[in-house]
Amino acid sequence: LRVSGIMRDDAFLLVAGGVTSVPDLARRDNVVEQGVMKVNLAILALQYGMDIPSMDEIKVWVDEARTLEPLIY
């Protein structure tokens, strides 16, 4: 996982919530989009019995994703 702090369960929730790449995560750069993502992740986390990421964690992920170069595998 390229963004530090994103664990396997967090990555699963992000993909289930529609975030499929680092550039996609980086585009969620305003408070409203991050709030919507937080609600979606909370719903999914409750459904799958996982921990809910905090807004601070989401902001750190987005900020780091904005600094990373896109990769093509």
XYZ file of N, CA and C in Angstrom:
219
model
N 0.844 -1.180 0.000
C 0.000 0.000 0.000
C 0.887 1.241 0.000
N 0.635 2.109 -0.932
C 1.537 3.244 -1.142
C 1.363 4.356 -0.121
N 0.176 4.551 0.387
C -0.056 5.625 1.352
C 0.166 5.061 2.745
N 1.113 5.643 3.472
C 1.395 5.124 4.812
C 0.202 5.393 5.723
N -0.042 4.455 6.612
C -1.165 4.589 7.533
C -2.419 3.878 7.078
N -2.469 3.488 5.807
C -3.620 2.739 5.315
C -3.318 1.257 5.472
N -4.037 0.634 6.371
C -3.887 -0.794 6.608
C -4.774 -1.572 5.630
N -4.658 -2.885 5.661
C -5.407 -3.740 4.736
C -6.915 -3.518 4.857
N -7.432 -3.449 6.081
C -8.866 -3.233 6.274
C -9.294 -1.866 5.750
N -8.453 -0.849 5.965
C -8.760 0.488 5.452
C -8.810 0.480 3.926
N -7.855 -0.212 3.308
C -7.817 -0.305 1.850
C -9.067 -1.014 1.331
N -9.490 -2.070 2.031
C -10.708 -2.780 1.641
C -11.911 -1.833 1.678
N -12.017 -1.055 2.762
C -13.135 -0.116 2.891
C -13.082 0.958 1.807
N -11.879 1.462 1.504
C -11.753 2.489 0.469
C -12.204 1.951 -0.892
N -11.768 0.753 -1.233
C -12.158 0.167 -2.524
C -13.657 -0.101 -2.547
N -14.192 -0.636 -1.453
C -15.637 -0.886 -1.385
C -16.420 0.423 -1.466
N -15.811 1.507 -1.002
C -16.447 2.821 -1.056
C -16.222 3.569 -2.354
N -15.501 2.956 -3.301
C -15.336 3.568 -4.621
C -14.014 4.264 -4.865
N -13.103 4.243 -3.911
C -11.780 4.850 -4.101
C -10.857 3.748 -4.606
N -10.474 3.831 -5.873
C -9.760 2.716 -6.495
C -8.294 2.990 -6.810
N -7.812 4.211 -6.558
C -6.418 4.521 -6.866
C -5.937 5.673 -5.997
N -4.641 5.859 -5.962
C -4.056 6.974 -5.214
C -4.520 8.314 -5.797
N -4.509 8.505 -7.131
C -5.015 9.772 -7.664
C -6.493 10.003 -7.336
N -7.272 8.928 -7.292
C -8.683 9.044 -6.928
C -8.816 9.525 -5.487
N -8.001 8.989 -4.591
C -7.999 9.435 -3.202
C -7.544 10.890 -3.106
N -6.542 11.261 -3.896
C -6.010 12.628 -3.862
C -7.041 13.654 -4.322
N -7.965 13.246 -5.189
C -9.004 14.172 -5.670
C -10.023 14.524 -4.594
N -10.071 13.764 -3.525
C -11.024 14.029 -2.428
C -10.386 15.051 -1.484
N -10.149 16.249 -1.989
C -9.326 17.203 -1.247
C -10.104 18.289 -0.526
N -11.440 18.235 -0.505
C -12.151 19.245 0.277
C -12.934 18.574 1.404
N -13.339 19.384 2.366
C -13.958 18.865 3.580
C -15.269 18.139 3.275
N -16.038 18.632 2.329
C -17.319 18.006 2.004
C -17.103 16.599 1.444
N -16.199 16.463 0.480
C -15.931 15.139 -0.096
C -15.363 14.191 0.949
N -14.515 14.704 1.835
C -13.956 13.860 2.891
C -15.044 13.451 3.884
N -15.992 14.343 4.154
C -17.102 14.009 5.039
C -17.995 12.934 4.442
N -18.267 13.045 3.154
C -19.066 12.024 2.470
C -18.330 10.689 2.497
N -17.024 10.727 2.244
C -16.231 9.503 2.276
C -16.255 8.905 3.683
N -16.176 9.740 4.724
C -16.214 9.269 6.115
C -17.523 8.541 6.391
N -18.645 9.096 5.960
C -19.944 8.462 6.181
C -20.010 7.130 5.446
N -19.572 7.105 4.191
C -19.582 5.854 3.420
C -18.694 4.794 4.064
N -17.513 5.188 4.512
C -16.608 4.238 5.151
C -17.177 3.747 6.483
N -17.850 4.632 7.210
C -18.450 4.229 8.490
C -19.544 3.192 8.268
N -20.383 3.410 7.270
C -21.447 2.450 6.953
C -20.843 1.095 6.584
N -19.841 1.117 5.708
C -19.199 -0.138 5.304
C -18.495 -0.811 6.471
N -17.814 -0.022 7.305
C -17.100 -0.592 8.453
C -18.073 -1.266 9.407
N -19.220 -0.664 9.630
C -20.207 -1.275 10.515
C -20.763 -2.555 9.909
N -20.960 -2.567 8.601
C -21.469 -3.763 7.928
C -20.477 -4.917 8.015
N -19.193 -4.621 7.919
C -18.163 -5.661 7.906
C -17.500 -5.863 9.266
N -17.929 -5.130 10.290
C -17.368 -5.297 11.628
C -15.941 -4.809 11.752
N -15.614 -3.726 11.072
C -14.262 -3.168 11.103
C -14.258 -1.841 11.856
N -13.072 -1.367 12.199
C -12.942 -0.061 12.844
C -13.249 1.043 11.837
N -13.866 2.117 12.339
C -14.212 3.255 11.486
C -13.039 4.234 11.492
N -12.506 4.576 10.306
C -11.408 5.552 10.261
C -11.902 6.937 10.689
N -11.053 7.672 11.388
C -11.416 9.022 11.832
C -11.220 10.023 10.697
N -11.814 11.195 10.858
C -11.639 12.258 9.862
C -10.172 12.664 9.768
N -9.475 12.663 10.901
C -8.052 13.011 10.885
C -7.254 12.016 10.056
N -7.572 10.711 10.196
C -6.887 9.694 9.393
C -7.166 9.913 7.907
N -8.413 10.173 7.574
C -8.787 10.383 6.170
C -8.060 11.589 5.607
N -7.987 12.678 6.383
C -7.288 13.877 5.916
C -5.809 13.596 5.677
N -5.171 12.834 6.578
C -3.756 12.476 6.419
C -3.571 11.638 5.152
N -4.475 10.666 4.920
C -4.386 9.830 3.717
C -4.474 10.681 2.462
N -5.455 11.594 2.434
C -5.651 12.434 1.249
C -4.438 13.339 1.038
N -3.952 13.939 2.118
C -2.786 14.824 2.000
C -1.564 14.076 1.469
N -1.339 12.864 1.961
C -0.197 12.100 1.470
C -0.411 11.657 0.025
N -1.633 11.267 -0.309
C -1.928 10.838 -1.681
C -1.670 11.975 -2.666
N -1.903 13.206 -2.239
C -1.669 14.361 -3.118
C -0.190 14.566 -3.405
N 0.690 14.055 -2.531
C 2.126 14.247 -2.737
C 2.761 13.136 -3.568
N 2.044 12.023 -3.754
C 2.616 10.880 -4.474
C 2.417 11.007 -5.982
N 3.399 10.542 -6.710
C 3.307 10.503 -8.166
C 2.446 9.319 -8.592
N 1.615 9.487 -9.624
C 0.847 8.348 -10.108
C 1.755 7.284 -10.727
N 1.412 6.024 -10.518
C 2.165 4.910 -11.068
C 1.266 4.099 -11.992
N 1.861 3.550 -13.018
C 1.146 2.633 -13.893
C 1.813 1.286 -13.762
N 1.036 0.292 -13.362
C 1.586 -1.058 -13.182
C 1.381 -1.883 -14.416
